[in-house]
Structure formats: structure tokens, C-alpha cells
GROMACS .gro file of C-alpha atoms in nm:
model
  478
    1UNK     CA    1   0.417  -0.957   3.707
    2UNK     CA    2   0.649  -0.867   3.417
    3UNK     CA    3   0.895  -1.146   3.500
    4UNK     CA    4   0.610  -1.395   3.530
    5UNK     CA    5   0.470  -1.291   3.192
    6UNK     CA    6   0.809  -1.324   3.023
    7UNK     CA    7   0.850  -1.670   3.175
    8UNK     CA    8   0.507  -1.767   3.041
    9UNK     CA    9   0.592  -1.635   2.694
   10UNK     CA   10   0.921  -1.828   2.691
   11UNK     CA   11   0.737  -2.143   2.787
   12UNK     CA   12   0.498  -2.093   2.494
   13UNK     CA   13   0.736  -2.006   2.208
   14UNK     CA   14   1.081  -2.099   2.344
   15UNK     CA   15   1.355  -1.887   2.498
   16UNK     CA   16   1.511  -1.801   2.162
   17UNK     CA   17   1.190  -1.640   2.039
   18UNK     CA   18   1.128  -1.398   2.324
   19UNK     CA   19   1.362  -1.105   2.261
   20UNK     CA   20   1.417  -0.848   2.536
   21UNK     CA   21   1.782  -0.743   2.503
   22UNK     CA   22   2.014  -0.616   2.233
   23UNK     CA   23   1.926  -0.421   1.921
   24UNK     CA   24   1.550  -0.450   1.865
   25UNK     CA   25   1.531  -0.164   1.615
   26UNK     CA   26   1.407  -0.398   1.340
   27UNK     CA   27   1.086  -0.432   1.541
   28UNK     CA   28   1.079  -0.104   1.737
   29UNK     CA   29   1.161   0.142   1.456
   30UNK     CA   30   0.905   0.215   1.186
   31UNK     CA   31   1.009   0.191   0.820
   32UNK     CA   32   1.008   0.568   0.759
   33UNK     CA   33   1.211   0.621   1.079
   34UNK     CA   34   0.956   0.866   1.213
   35UNK     CA   35   0.900   0.686   1.543
   36UNK     CA   36   1.105   0.457   1.767
   37UNK     CA   37   0.926   0.277   2.049
   38UNK     CA   38   1.040   0.040   2.322
   39UNK     CA   39   0.893  -0.308   2.358
   40UNK     CA   40   0.863  -0.515   2.673
   41UNK     CA   41   0.949  -0.806   2.447
   42UNK     CA   42   0.940  -0.918   2.086
   43UNK     CA   43   0.764  -1.255   2.069
   44UNK     CA   44   0.791  -1.478   1.761
   45UNK     CA   45   0.533  -1.757   1.764
   46UNK     CA   46   0.548  -2.037   1.507
   47UNK     CA   47   0.184  -2.144   1.500
   48UNK     CA   48  -0.171  -2.023   1.548
   49UNK     CA   49  -0.188  -2.218   1.873
   50UNK     CA   50   0.115  -2.031   2.003
   51UNK     CA   51  -0.036  -1.697   1.899
   52UNK     CA   52  -0.354  -1.782   2.091
   53UNK     CA   53  -0.152  -1.878   2.398
   54UNK     CA   54   0.052  -1.558   2.381
   55UNK     CA   55  -0.265  -1.348   2.356
   56UNK     CA   56  -0.416  -1.524   2.659
   57UNK     CA   57  -0.098  -1.477   2.862
   58UNK     CA   58  -0.081  -1.106   2.778
   59UNK     CA   59  -0.451  -1.061   2.855
   60UNK     CA   60  -0.406  -1.223   3.197
   61UNK     CA   61  -0.116  -0.987   3.266
   62UNK     CA   62  -0.302  -0.678   3.137
   63UNK     CA   63  -0.040  -0.619   2.865
   64UNK     CA   64  -0.128  -0.493   2.519
   65UNK     CA   65  -0.006  -0.649   2.195
   66UNK     CA   66   0.127  -0.490   1.876
   67UNK     CA   67   0.094  -0.737   1.585
   68UNK     CA   68   0.370  -0.703   1.326
   69UNK     CA   69   0.445  -0.859   0.989
   70UNK     CA   70   0.727  -0.722   0.775
   71UNK     CA   71   0.723  -0.380   0.947
   72UNK     CA   72   0.707  -0.203   0.610
   73UNK     CA   73   0.404   0.014   0.691
   74UNK     CA   74   0.407   0.387   0.626
   75UNK     CA   75   0.176   0.520   0.900
   76UNK     CA   76   0.345   0.400   1.221
   77UNK     CA   77   0.092   0.125   1.273
   78UNK     CA   78   0.300  -0.176   1.378
   79UNK     CA   79   0.565  -0.058   1.623
   80UNK     CA   80   0.536  -0.026   2.003
   81UNK     CA   81   0.490   0.296   2.195
   82UNK     CA   82   0.761   0.430   2.424
   83UNK     CA   83   0.621   0.283   2.745
   84UNK     CA   84   0.820  -0.039   2.737
   85UNK     CA   85   0.503  -0.226   2.839
   86UNK     CA   86   0.382  -0.356   2.502
   87UNK     CA   87   0.457  -0.693   2.348
   88UNK     CA   88   0.538  -0.695   1.978
   89UNK     CA   89   0.400  -1.017   1.825
   90UNK     CA   90   0.593  -1.091   1.505
   91UNK     CA   91   0.430  -1.334   1.261
   92UNK     CA   92   0.741  -1.381   1.045
   93UNK     CA   93   0.800  -1.742   1.156
   94UNK     CA   94   0.450  -1.834   1.042
   95UNK     CA   95   0.527  -1.850   0.671
   96UNK     CA   96   0.399  -2.187   0.552
   97UNK     CA   97   0.179  -2.256   0.251
   98UNK     CA   98  -0.094  -2.474   0.395
   99UNK     CA   99  -0.276  -2.567   0.075
  100UNK     CA  100  -0.315  -2.493  -0.295
  101UNK     CA  101  -0.649  -2.582  -0.455
  102UNK     CA  102  -0.608  -2.557  -0.835
  103UNK     CA  103  -0.972  -2.631  -0.911
  104UNK     CA  104  -1.092  -2.369  -0.663
  105UNK     CA  105  -0.820  -2.124  -0.774
  106UNK     CA  106  -0.711  -2.061  -0.414
  107UNK     CA  107  -0.401  -2.075  -0.198
  108UNK     CA  108  -0.402  -2.084   0.182
  109UNK     CA  109  -0.097  -1.932   0.349
  110UNK     CA  110   0.010  -1.826   0.695
  111UNK     CA  111   0.027  -1.459   0.784
  112UNK     CA  112   0.407  -1.435   0.785
  113UNK     CA  113   0.444  -1.546   0.424
  114UNK     CA  114   0.635  -1.277   0.234
  115UNK     CA  115   0.433  -1.140  -0.058
  116UNK     CA  116   0.707  -1.207  -0.316
  117UNK     CA  117   0.732  -1.567  -0.198
  118UNK     CA  118   0.358  -1.607  -0.243
  119UNK     CA  119   0.382  -1.465  -0.596
  120UNK     CA  120   0.666  -1.704  -0.684
  121UNK     CA  121   0.492  -2.009  -0.537
  122UNK     CA  122   0.176  -1.929  -0.732
  123UNK     CA  123   0.372  -1.880  -1.056
  124UNK     CA  124   0.555  -2.210  -1.007
  125UNK     CA  125   0.217  -2.380  -0.990
  126UNK     CA  126   0.103  -2.204  -1.308
  127UNK     CA  127  -0.104  -1.930  -1.144
  128UNK     CA  128  -0.095  -1.555  -1.088
  129UNK     CA  129  -0.128  -1.392  -0.748
  130UNK     CA  130  -0.175  -1.034  -0.863
  131UNK     CA  131  -0.105  -0.825  -0.553
  132UNK     CA  132   0.212  -0.627  -0.632
  133UNK     CA  133   0.374  -0.334  -0.450
  134UNK     CA  134   0.711  -0.182  -0.384
  135UNK     CA  135   0.777  -0.361  -0.054
  136UNK     CA  136   0.680  -0.707  -0.185
  137UNK     CA  137   1.023  -0.848  -0.105
  138UNK     CA  138   0.973  -0.796   0.269
  139UNK     CA  139   0.605  -0.724   0.345
  140UNK     CA  140   0.387  -1.015   0.459
  141UNK     CA  141   0.040  -1.124   0.355
  142UNK     CA  142  -0.086  -1.073   0.710
  143UNK     CA  143   0.027  -0.713   0.700
  144UNK     CA  144  -0.116  -0.669   0.350
  145UNK     CA  145  -0.453  -0.788   0.477
  146UNK     CA  146  -0.438  -0.585   0.798
  147UNK     CA  147  -0.384  -0.265   0.597
  148UNK     CA  148  -0.590  -0.371   0.293
  149UNK     CA  149  -0.288  -0.299   0.075
  150UNK     CA  150  -0.336  -0.180  -0.282
  151UNK     CA  151  -0.046  -0.165  -0.527
  152UNK     CA  152  -0.020  -0.144  -0.903
  153UNK     CA  153  -0.287  -0.389  -1.024
  154UNK     CA  154  -0.592  -0.271  -0.828
  155UNK     CA  155  -0.742  -0.136  -1.152
  156UNK     CA  156  -0.798  -0.499  -1.259
  157UNK     CA  157  -0.792  -0.719  -0.947
  158UNK     CA  158  -0.886  -0.489  -0.659
  159UNK     CA  159  -0.724  -0.431  -0.320
  160UNK     CA  160  -0.609  -0.714  -0.092
  161UNK     CA  161  -0.964  -0.734   0.046
  162UNK     CA  162  -1.094  -0.835  -0.297
  163UNK     CA  163  -0.830  -1.108  -0.321
  164UNK     CA  164  -0.921  -1.269   0.013
  165UNK     CA  165  -1.180  -1.545   0.047
  166UNK     CA  166  -1.122  -1.645   0.408
  167UNK     CA  167  -0.926  -1.581   0.725
  168UNK     CA  168  -0.803  -1.746   1.040
  169UNK     CA  169  -0.792  -1.497   1.329
  170UNK     CA  170  -0.693  -1.505   1.696
  171UNK     CA  171  -0.934  -1.282   1.884
  172UNK     CA  172  -0.853  -1.044   2.169
  173UNK     CA  173  -0.962  -1.319   2.412
  174UNK     CA  174  -0.722  -1.569   2.259
  175UNK     CA  175  -0.987  -1.773   2.080
  176UNK     CA  176  -0.931  -1.892   1.723
  177UNK     CA  177  -1.185  -1.817   1.451
  178UNK     CA  178  -1.125  -2.036   1.147
  179UNK     CA  179  -1.292  -1.908   0.831
  180UNK     CA  180  -1.056  -2.054   0.571
  181UNK     CA  181  -1.328  -2.212   0.360
  182UNK     CA  182  -1.235  -2.056   0.026
  183UNK     CA  183  -1.603  -2.010  -0.057
  184UNK     CA  184  -1.702  -1.740  -0.302
  185UNK     CA  185  -2.062  -1.751  -0.183
  186UNK     CA  186  -2.159  -1.772   0.183
  187UNK     CA  187  -2.454  -1.561   0.300
  188UNK     CA  188  -2.490  -1.707   0.650
  189UNK     CA  189  -2.465  -1.384   0.846
  190UNK     CA  190  -2.224  -1.096   0.897
  191UNK     CA  191  -1.906  -1.108   0.690
  192UNK     CA  192  -1.652  -1.138   0.971
  193UNK     CA  193  -1.365  -1.149   0.724
  194UNK     CA  194  -1.421  -0.789   0.625
  195UNK     CA  195  -1.410  -0.675   0.987
  196UNK     CA  196  -1.051  -0.787   1.022
  197UNK     CA  197  -0.921  -0.689   0.676
  198UNK     CA  198  -0.805  -0.328   0.703
  199UNK     CA  199  -0.841  -0.317   1.083
  200UNK     CA  200  -0.462  -0.284   1.131
  201UNK     CA  201  -0.452  -0.546   1.405
  202UNK     CA  202  -0.686  -0.352   1.634
  203UNK     CA  203  -0.958  -0.620   1.644
  204UNK     CA  204  -0.758  -0.944   1.631
  205UNK     CA  205  -0.450  -1.106   1.482
  206UNK     CA  206  -0.472  -1.257   1.134
  207UNK     CA  207  -0.278  -1.585   1.137
  208UNK     CA  208  -0.367  -1.734   0.797
  209UNK     CA  209  -0.567  -1.652   0.485
  210UNK     CA  210  -0.719  -1.817   0.181
  211UNK     CA  211  -0.643  -1.602  -0.123
  212UNK     CA  212  -0.764  -1.604  -0.483
  213UNK     CA  213  -0.544  -1.722  -0.768
  214UNK     CA  214  -0.579  -1.643  -1.138
  215UNK     CA  215  -0.456  -1.815  -1.454
  216UNK     CA  216  -0.121  -1.682  -1.567
  217UNK     CA  217  -0.162  -1.447  -1.866
  218UNK     CA  218   0.001  -1.560  -2.188
  219UNK     CA  219   0.187  -1.231  -2.211
  220UNK     CA  220   0.220  -0.893  -2.037
  221UNK     CA  221   0.320  -0.585  -2.234
  222UNK     CA  222   0.421  -0.247  -2.096
  223UNK     CA  223   0.393   0.095  -2.259
  224UNK     CA  224   0.509   0.442  -2.152
  225UNK     CA  225   0.321   0.744  -2.283
  226UNK     CA  226   0.374   1.118  -2.256
  227UNK     CA  227   0.051   1.311  -2.201
  228UNK     CA  228  -0.003   1.690  -2.220
  229UNK     CA  229  -0.212   1.718  -1.901
  230UNK     CA  230  -0.379   1.524  -1.624
  231UNK     CA  231  -0.708   1.566  -1.813
  232UNK     CA  232  -0.549   1.383  -2.106
  233UNK     CA  233  -0.424   1.110  -1.872
  234UNK     CA  234  -0.781   1.049  -1.756
  235UNK     CA  235  -0.898   1.049  -2.117
  236UNK     CA  236  -0.629   0.792  -2.201
  237UNK     CA  237  -0.749   0.577  -1.909
  238UNK     CA  238  -1.100   0.575  -2.055
  239UNK     CA  239  -0.966   0.475  -2.396
  240UNK     CA  240  -0.760   0.199  -2.235
  241UNK     CA  241  -1.065   0.059  -2.057
  242UNK     CA  242  -1.263   0.055  -2.381
  243UNK     CA  243  -0.982  -0.090  -2.593
  244UNK     CA  244  -0.816  -0.336  -2.356
  245UNK     CA  245  -1.106  -0.427  -2.127
  246UNK     CA  246  -0.999  -0.669  -1.856
  247UNK     CA  247  -0.653  -0.676  -2.016
  248UNK     CA  248  -0.572  -0.340  -1.855
  249UNK     CA  249  -0.384  -0.447  -1.541
  250UNK     CA  250  -0.179  -0.136  -1.468
  251UNK     CA  251  -0.222   0.239  -1.520
  252UNK     CA  252   0.025   0.463  -1.335
  253UNK     CA  253   0.063   0.838  -1.367
  254UNK     CA  254   0.385   1.030  -1.289
  255UNK     CA  255   0.450   1.402  -1.282
  256UNK     CA  256   0.752   1.556  -1.452
  257UNK     CA  257   0.919   1.668  -1.128
  258UNK     CA  258   0.879   1.323  -0.973
  259UNK     CA  259   1.049   1.167  -1.275
  260UNK     CA  260   1.318   1.432  -1.284
  261UNK     CA  261   1.420   1.325  -0.932
  262UNK     CA  262   1.476   0.972  -1.062
  263UNK     CA  263   1.685   1.109  -1.351
  264UNK     CA  264   1.881   1.327  -1.108
  265UNK     CA  265   1.955   1.073  -0.835
  266UNK     CA  266   1.973   0.757  -1.048
  267UNK     CA  267   2.137   0.874  -1.371
  268UNK     CA  268   2.203   0.513  -1.474
  269UNK     CA  269   1.828   0.478  -1.537
  270UNK     CA  270   1.677   0.599  -1.862
  271UNK     CA  271   1.361   0.800  -1.795
  272UNK     CA  272   1.165   0.836  -2.121
  273UNK     CA  273   1.084   1.194  -2.227
  274UNK     CA  274   1.219   1.348  -1.901
  275UNK     CA  275   1.562   1.471  -1.789
  276UNK     CA  276   1.706   1.584  -1.458
  277UNK     CA  277   1.624   1.944  -1.556
  278UNK     CA  278   1.286   1.936  -1.386
  279UNK     CA  279   1.146   2.256  -1.531
  280UNK     CA  280   1.247   2.208  -1.893
  281UNK     CA  281   0.971   2.384  -2.084
  282UNK     CA  282   0.980   2.146  -2.378
  283UNK     CA  283   0.926   1.835  -2.169
  284UNK     CA  284   0.598   1.661  -2.106
  285UNK     CA  285   0.427   1.750  -1.777
  286UNK     CA  286   0.296   1.396  -1.718
  287UNK     CA  287   0.380   1.041  -1.816
  288UNK     CA  288   0.168   0.728  -1.793
  289UNK     CA  289   0.281   0.367  -1.752
  290UNK     CA  290   0.034   0.110  -1.887
  291UNK     CA  291   0.031  -0.269  -1.855
  292UNK     CA  292  -0.169  -0.498  -2.083
  293UNK     CA  293  -0.213  -0.864  -1.982
  294UNK     CA  294  -0.335  -1.087  -2.263
  295UNK     CA  295  -0.463  -1.444  -2.254
  296UNK     CA  296  -0.391  -1.514  -2.623
  297UNK     CA  297  -0.051  -1.413  -2.761
  298UNK     CA  298   0.208  -1.137  -2.778
  299UNK     CA  299   0.093  -1.057  -3.132
  300UNK     CA  300  -0.264  -1.009  -3.012
  301UNK     CA  301  -0.155  -0.801  -2.713
  302UNK     CA  302   0.074  -0.579  -2.920
  303UNK     CA  303  -0.192  -0.517  -3.184
  304UNK     CA  304  -0.437  -0.404  -2.915
  305UNK     CA  305  -0.177  -0.179  -2.754
  306UNK     CA  306  -0.089  -0.025  -3.090
  307UNK     CA  307  -0.457   0.030  -3.165
  308UNK     CA  308  -0.500   0.204  -2.829
  309UNK     CA  309  -0.203   0.436  -2.885
  310UNK     CA  310  -0.310   0.511  -3.242
  311UNK     CA  311  -0.652   0.625  -3.122
  312UNK     CA  312  -0.489   0.819  -2.836
  313UNK     CA  313  -0.253   1.003  -3.072
  314UNK     CA  314  -0.545   1.095  -3.297
  315UNK     CA  315  -0.743   1.221  -2.997
  316UNK     CA  316  -0.447   1.436  -2.886
  317UNK     CA  317  -0.420   1.278  -2.542
  318UNK     CA  318  -0.077   1.125  -2.611
  319UNK     CA  319   0.218   1.321  -2.751
  320UNK     CA  320   0.475   1.040  -2.756
  321UNK     CA  321   0.492   0.675  -2.654
  322UNK     CA  322   0.708   0.364  -2.645
  323UNK     CA  323   0.610  -0.003  -2.609
  324UNK     CA  324   0.864  -0.227  -2.436
  325UNK     CA  325   1.007  -0.476  -2.686
  326UNK     CA  326   1.103  -0.735  -2.426
  327UNK     CA  327   1.086  -0.821  -2.058
  328UNK     CA  328   1.411  -0.638  -1.980
  329UNK     CA  329   1.273  -0.312  -2.123
  330UNK     CA  330   0.943  -0.361  -1.941
  331UNK     CA  331   1.119  -0.413  -1.609
  332UNK     CA  332   1.331  -0.103  -1.671
  333UNK     CA  333   1.017   0.107  -1.720
  334UNK     CA  334   0.857  -0.028  -1.405
  335UNK     CA  335   1.185   0.026  -1.218
  336UNK     CA  336   1.168   0.397  -1.304
  337UNK     CA  337   0.818   0.418  -1.157
  338UNK     CA  338   0.920   0.227  -0.844
  339UNK     CA  339   1.230   0.446  -0.797
  340UNK     CA  340   1.035   0.767  -0.739
  341UNK     CA  341   1.000   0.701  -0.366
  342UNK     CA  342   1.372   0.624  -0.333
  343UNK     CA  343   1.460   0.936  -0.531
  344UNK     CA  344   1.252   1.141  -0.288
  345UNK     CA  345   1.455   1.000   0.000
  346UNK     CA  346   1.773   1.110  -0.177
  347UNK     CA  347   1.629   1.457  -0.233
  348UNK     CA  348   1.544   1.496   0.136
  349UNK     CA  349   1.261   1.467   0.386
  350UNK     CA  350   0.914   1.529   0.245
  351UNK     CA  351   0.548   1.532   0.342
  352UNK     CA  352   0.371   1.223   0.209
  353UNK     CA  353   0.002   1.188   0.128
  354UNK     CA  354  -0.169   0.866   0.023
  355UNK     CA  355  -0.505   0.989  -0.100
  356UNK     CA  356  -0.789   0.874  -0.322
  357UNK     CA  357  -1.018   1.091  -0.532
  358UNK     CA  358  -1.286   0.990  -0.784
  359UNK     CA  359  -1.090   0.952  -1.108
  360UNK     CA  360  -1.307   1.204  -1.291
  361UNK     CA  361  -1.219   1.475  -1.036
  362UNK     CA  362  -0.844   1.415  -1.008
  363UNK     CA  363  -0.741   1.674  -1.274
  364UNK     CA  364  -0.932   1.952  -1.096
  365UNK     CA  365  -0.802   1.840  -0.756
  366UNK     CA  366  -0.440   1.846  -0.871
  367UNK     CA  367  -0.476   2.179  -1.049
  368UNK     CA  368  -0.645   2.361  -0.761
  369UNK     CA  369  -0.447   2.203  -0.476
  370UNK     CA  370  -0.112   2.254  -0.650
  371UNK     CA  371  -0.204   2.622  -0.690
  372UNK     CA  372  -0.320   2.648  -0.328
  373UNK     CA  373   0.004   2.506  -0.192
  374UNK     CA  374   0.213   2.728  -0.420
  375UNK     CA  375   0.022   3.031  -0.294
  376UNK     CA  376   0.037   2.945   0.076
  377UNK     CA  377   0.392   2.807   0.083
  378UNK     CA  378   0.593   2.957  -0.206
  379UNK     CA  379   0.858   2.735  -0.357
  380UNK     CA  380   0.718   2.397  -0.256
  381UNK     CA  381   0.782   2.123  -0.509
  382UNK     CA  382   0.506   1.875  -0.589
  383UNK     CA  383   0.592   1.508  -0.629
  384UNK     CA  384   0.272   1.376  -0.786
  385UNK     CA  385   0.246   1.013  -0.892
  386UNK     CA  386   0.030   0.711  -0.828
  387UNK     CA  387  -0.228   0.459  -0.937
  388UNK     CA  388  -0.452   0.673  -1.156
  389UNK     CA  389  -0.640   0.362  -1.271
  390UNK     CA  390  -0.801   0.329  -0.927
  391UNK     CA  391  -0.797   0.696  -0.820
  392UNK     CA  392  -0.506   0.671  -0.575
  393UNK     CA  393  -0.245   0.947  -0.578
  394UNK     CA  394   0.076   0.972  -0.380
  395UNK     CA  395   0.054   1.348  -0.350
  396UNK     CA  396   0.382   1.440  -0.186
  397UNK     CA  397   0.532   1.778  -0.103
  398UNK     CA  398   0.906   1.843  -0.119
  399UNK     CA  399   1.067   2.140   0.055
  400UNK     CA  400   1.168   2.438  -0.162
  401UNK     CA  401   1.509   2.395  -0.319
  402UNK     CA  402   1.790   2.505  -0.089
  403UNK     CA  403   1.570   2.497   0.224
  404UNK     CA  404   1.662   2.269   0.513
  405UNK     CA  405   1.414   1.983   0.475
  406UNK     CA  406   1.402   1.888   0.844
  407UNK     CA  407   1.332   2.245   0.952
  408UNK     CA  408   1.075   2.280   0.675
  409UNK     CA  409   0.886   1.972   0.792
  410UNK     CA  410   0.889   2.086   1.154
  411UNK     CA  411   0.745   2.423   1.056
  412UNK     CA  412   0.507   2.329   0.775
  413UNK     CA  413   0.401   1.962   0.787
  414UNK     CA  414   0.083   2.012   0.988
  415UNK     CA  415  -0.015   2.314   0.778
  416UNK     CA  416   0.043   2.122   0.456
  417UNK     CA  417  -0.154   1.822   0.581
  418UNK     CA  418  -0.449   2.040   0.669
  419UNK     CA  419  -0.448   2.212   0.329
  420UNK     CA  420  -0.427   1.881   0.144
  421UNK     CA  421  -0.675   1.689   0.358
  422UNK     CA  422  -0.929   1.972   0.347
  423UNK     CA  423  -0.902   1.966  -0.032
  424UNK     CA  424  -0.940   1.587  -0.036
  425UNK     CA  425  -1.258   1.617   0.170
  426UNK     CA  426  -1.394   1.887  -0.062
  427UNK     CA  427  -1.345   1.649  -0.355
  428UNK     CA  428  -1.520   1.357  -0.178
  429UNK     CA  429  -1.194   1.168  -0.134
  430UNK     CA  430  -1.014   0.973   0.137
  431UNK     CA  431  -0.706   1.081   0.335
  432UNK     CA  432  -0.576   0.722   0.328
  433UNK     CA  433  -0.616   0.517   0.013
  434UNK     CA  434  -0.393   0.216   0.077
  435UNK     CA  435  -0.147   0.284   0.360
  436UNK     CA  436  -0.393   0.280   0.649
  437UNK     CA  437  -0.430   0.512   0.949
  438UNK     CA  438  -0.187   0.384   1.213
  439UNK     CA  439  -0.097   0.644   1.473
  440UNK     CA  440   0.016   0.895   1.211
  441UNK     CA  441  -0.333   0.984   1.087
  442UNK     CA  442  -0.536   0.875   1.387
  443UNK     CA  443  -0.593   1.227   1.515
  444UNK     CA  444  -0.714   1.333   1.170
  445UNK     CA  445  -1.002   1.088   1.144
  446UNK     CA  446  -1.251   1.289   1.354
  447UNK     CA  447  -1.209   1.579   1.110
  448UNK     CA  448  -1.249   1.378   0.791
  449UNK     CA  449  -1.463   1.075   0.882
  450UNK     CA  450  -1.837   1.075   0.938
  451UNK     CA  451  -1.933   1.089   1.311
  452UNK     CA  452  -2.175   0.805   1.246
  453UNK     CA  453  -1.898   0.596   1.087
  454UNK     CA  454  -1.670   0.663   1.385
  455UNK     CA  455  -1.948   0.569   1.628
  456UNK     CA  456  -1.999   0.237   1.450
  457UNK     CA  457  -1.623   0.172   1.441
  458UNK     CA  458  -1.594   0.236   1.816
  459UNK     CA  459  -1.884   0.002   1.881
  460UNK     CA  460  -1.712  -0.274   1.685
  461UNK     CA  461  -1.384  -0.212   1.867
  462UNK     CA  462  -1.560  -0.216   2.202
  463UNK     CA  463  -1.736  -0.542   2.122
  464UNK     CA  464  -1.432  -0.732   1.994
  465UNK     CA  465  -1.160  -0.578   2.214
  466UNK     CA  466  -1.329  -0.423   2.519
  467UNK     CA  467  -1.002  -0.396   2.712
  468UNK     CA  468  -0.829  -0.217   2.421
  469UNK     CA  469  -0.532  -0.453   2.422
  470UNK     CA  470  -0.503  -0.513   2.047
  471UNK     CA  471  -0.272  -0.251   1.894
  472UNK     CA  472  -0.402   0.037   2.108
  473UNK     CA  473  -0.347   0.392   1.989
  474UNK     CA  474  -0.397   0.295   1.625
  475UNK     CA  475  -0.686   0.389   1.393
  476UNK     CA  476  -0.920   0.511   1.671
  477UNK     CA  477  -0.831   0.755   1.946
  478UNK     CA  478  -0.883   0.621   2.295
   0.00000   0.00000   0.00000
């Protein structure tokens, strides 16, 4: 049966695009290197028709499929298990731009289109595609949609779901649903699009999407502010909303220790108001990175930014600040923010949490949960940073200094996760804000998701994929 299936797959996509031998780690190893599976084959279709044919062939053979885009996910959601019986379906060859509709402000692209390429194509045509995240040079729009990716501009434009107007999907039966209309209003029944966005490939395979475009702003300015506390950061966010309105397109918060890791491991970068001495008493405990997009002029944008910071200084919620004078300085500031994750890697293994909390409750959450972790596990170091503008924190825990990180994770990761997730639940938050569930958090859902919600999710899964062949073992437990 296996040989017959492989022959069928080769007939569909060509011999060169059915990989069974050699180093398949690019498809079998997750980005964080937490899990390594073994695929029956890696199949690389070039069209929706080929995807549909592959799905039908696998269904006839009783073989499950793991859809995969750029394989940049953080929750082990797009790599095969260890059985050697799953087919990895890579969408990377499906990277065409099918249409740009300037009047409708939409672009239709295939699922394998790399996010950065989509951004550049939109900009070349005079438009903005605002989804932006650290892995944009290698993640794909299909993966972004399947995980409902967030990023740095959610405060203004929303998650990937809010940027999507239509989808093309291959179902678990190998049928093709084409919903690429680009309509902003269509109340003719259930919104099928929203079933597949965020489903992590467990209901069907997204093969193309129609996405929203926006006019390019005349100018984008970036500021970096030191704030005395998380409460003051939230106060600054409120002032920014009132002063900048829709011009506020980025609001990131970063803890002192997180920034000190950047200063320590990347000394060539200048980190404003923070040094590698993480516990320096005279340094600010938090910094905020703000972005202001303006449709008029740099003069107008700068005057609004200066007005915001003037009010913030008077209110006592900012102790120091700088506004980037040019694009080079702005990119340098954003590079510091984006280097926190890489600096953590250099510091050693850590426990990552991608959580969301109502913005108003974040200061209390951080204060109480930091204290709880310090009490239960003395010496832990908190790497707090994230998208404060939309309530999403990357609330990470580094091993105590001098402690073997691998041994620390083996002994404490589950305990830390329980402490953090219990606190998230107590604050009416979510244990996954933008990374998804995958297999990493699957076993946690029954503890932190409503039983009614899980019942409805299982009913949807059972209706659309009754044989459980689409990315099994992800999101929902069998």
C-alpha cells in the first residue's frame, strides 16, 4: 500500500517533488528544535489541483497529512509524528500572486507566498500589507492564516484573520472550496472562512487567500520611551490612543532584563536606557517602543509624537524618550526589540509563554505572577516583553544564573507552565495569543478552555474531518 501511494503521489506532483530519502530535517524538525518526527514522504504540490489530488490519494490509502508552510511555528504544529506514516504537504511551491485589485484594495496570493514577499509586492504597487512579525522572511501566508498570526501592528490592523477577506481551501475529502471573492459584506450563511483561519490545518488545507491592502502612509516615525512601571506603560498606551488615534500602529513593551540580554549578547547594538548590567538600580524597569503612521507629512507626525511625549512627561508616565531622526535609527530601535528572542537563545534554554490578558489587568498580572514564580522557584529570571497595544505578552522564564538550563527545563517546565497558565486563567486571559496550540499546548486545553467550547470544536472537527486525517494530534486531543 505504501509503495502504491508513493507511486500515486509521484504521478501527481512529479518524482522530484516527493521526497523520501536524505536529510528531511527542514520539514521534520520544528523551528525550536523541540521535536523531530519522521515523514513517510514530503510532497510539494505546485497547484490547488495537485493538492486536491494528493489529499484524495492519501485518503484512499488511509494516510494522514501534515500541512506545512515555512515551518516557523513555535508550538510543534506543522511537523510529522515519529510513526513514519504521515505525509508532509509543503505549500512552498505555491507562491504566485494571482491578482491585485487596486480599487477593491485586495491582493490574492497562494498559500506558499512568503510574508516578506507579499509586503514588498504590495509596496511596489503603492500599498501597505500590514502584517509584520519576526519570521516574515521565511513564514508563509498560508501558515499565517492557519495560526491566525499576530505581530507588531495588531493594535491598528488586527490579526491575520482581520486582514483576510476570502480563502480557497482543499477539504479533507479532496474537494476545493473557492471563497476568494474579496467581498467585505456577504451575509449568506455561516462564515466558512473563519472556520479555517486559526485551525492549524486540522480542518482543511488553505491554498490561496484574498487579503486586504491599505494605502501606504506618508511617513512612519518610531519613538522609544522609558517608563517607571507597567502601570505607567498602560497609561502611556491610553494617551497614545487619544493623541495619535488610528496613527498608532505599534506599541511594544520590554522589560529591563529582556533588554539587558540584548545588550549582553549583541554589544554592537545600542539599547537606549539599558546596559548589560541587568539589575542596575538606576535603570528604567520598562521601555516602550511606539510607531506612529501618518497620512500627511513627517512634520505633522513629529508634532503629534512630540505632543504625546510632552503630555506623558507631565503625567509622570515617561521618564526619558527618544524619537528616531531617520529610517536607519528607526530600524535600529526595532532591531533591538526583535533581537530579544535571539538573545534568549544565546542565554540558554527557556520556558516560553505566548499569553494574552485584558490590557487593563496586565500590570497586576505581571506583578503577582512575577512574585509567585520568584517564591516558588527562587532565582528564576523573567523575560517579559510583547505587544502591549493588543494585550499580548511573551512571558518567558529563564533559568537562574549558573544553573544548567536543560536540567532546569526538565525539572521545572511543567510546574512553571501550570503556575503561569493558572494565573492567566484567573485574569481572564488566553494561554495562546498568537502562536496557536499545536501539539505543545494540546493537552492543556481541557484545563483552560470551556467544556462547551471544546464540545463545539470537536463537533466541527468531526463534521469536516471525520477520519481525523488532517494534521491529527494538533489542537484537539483524539
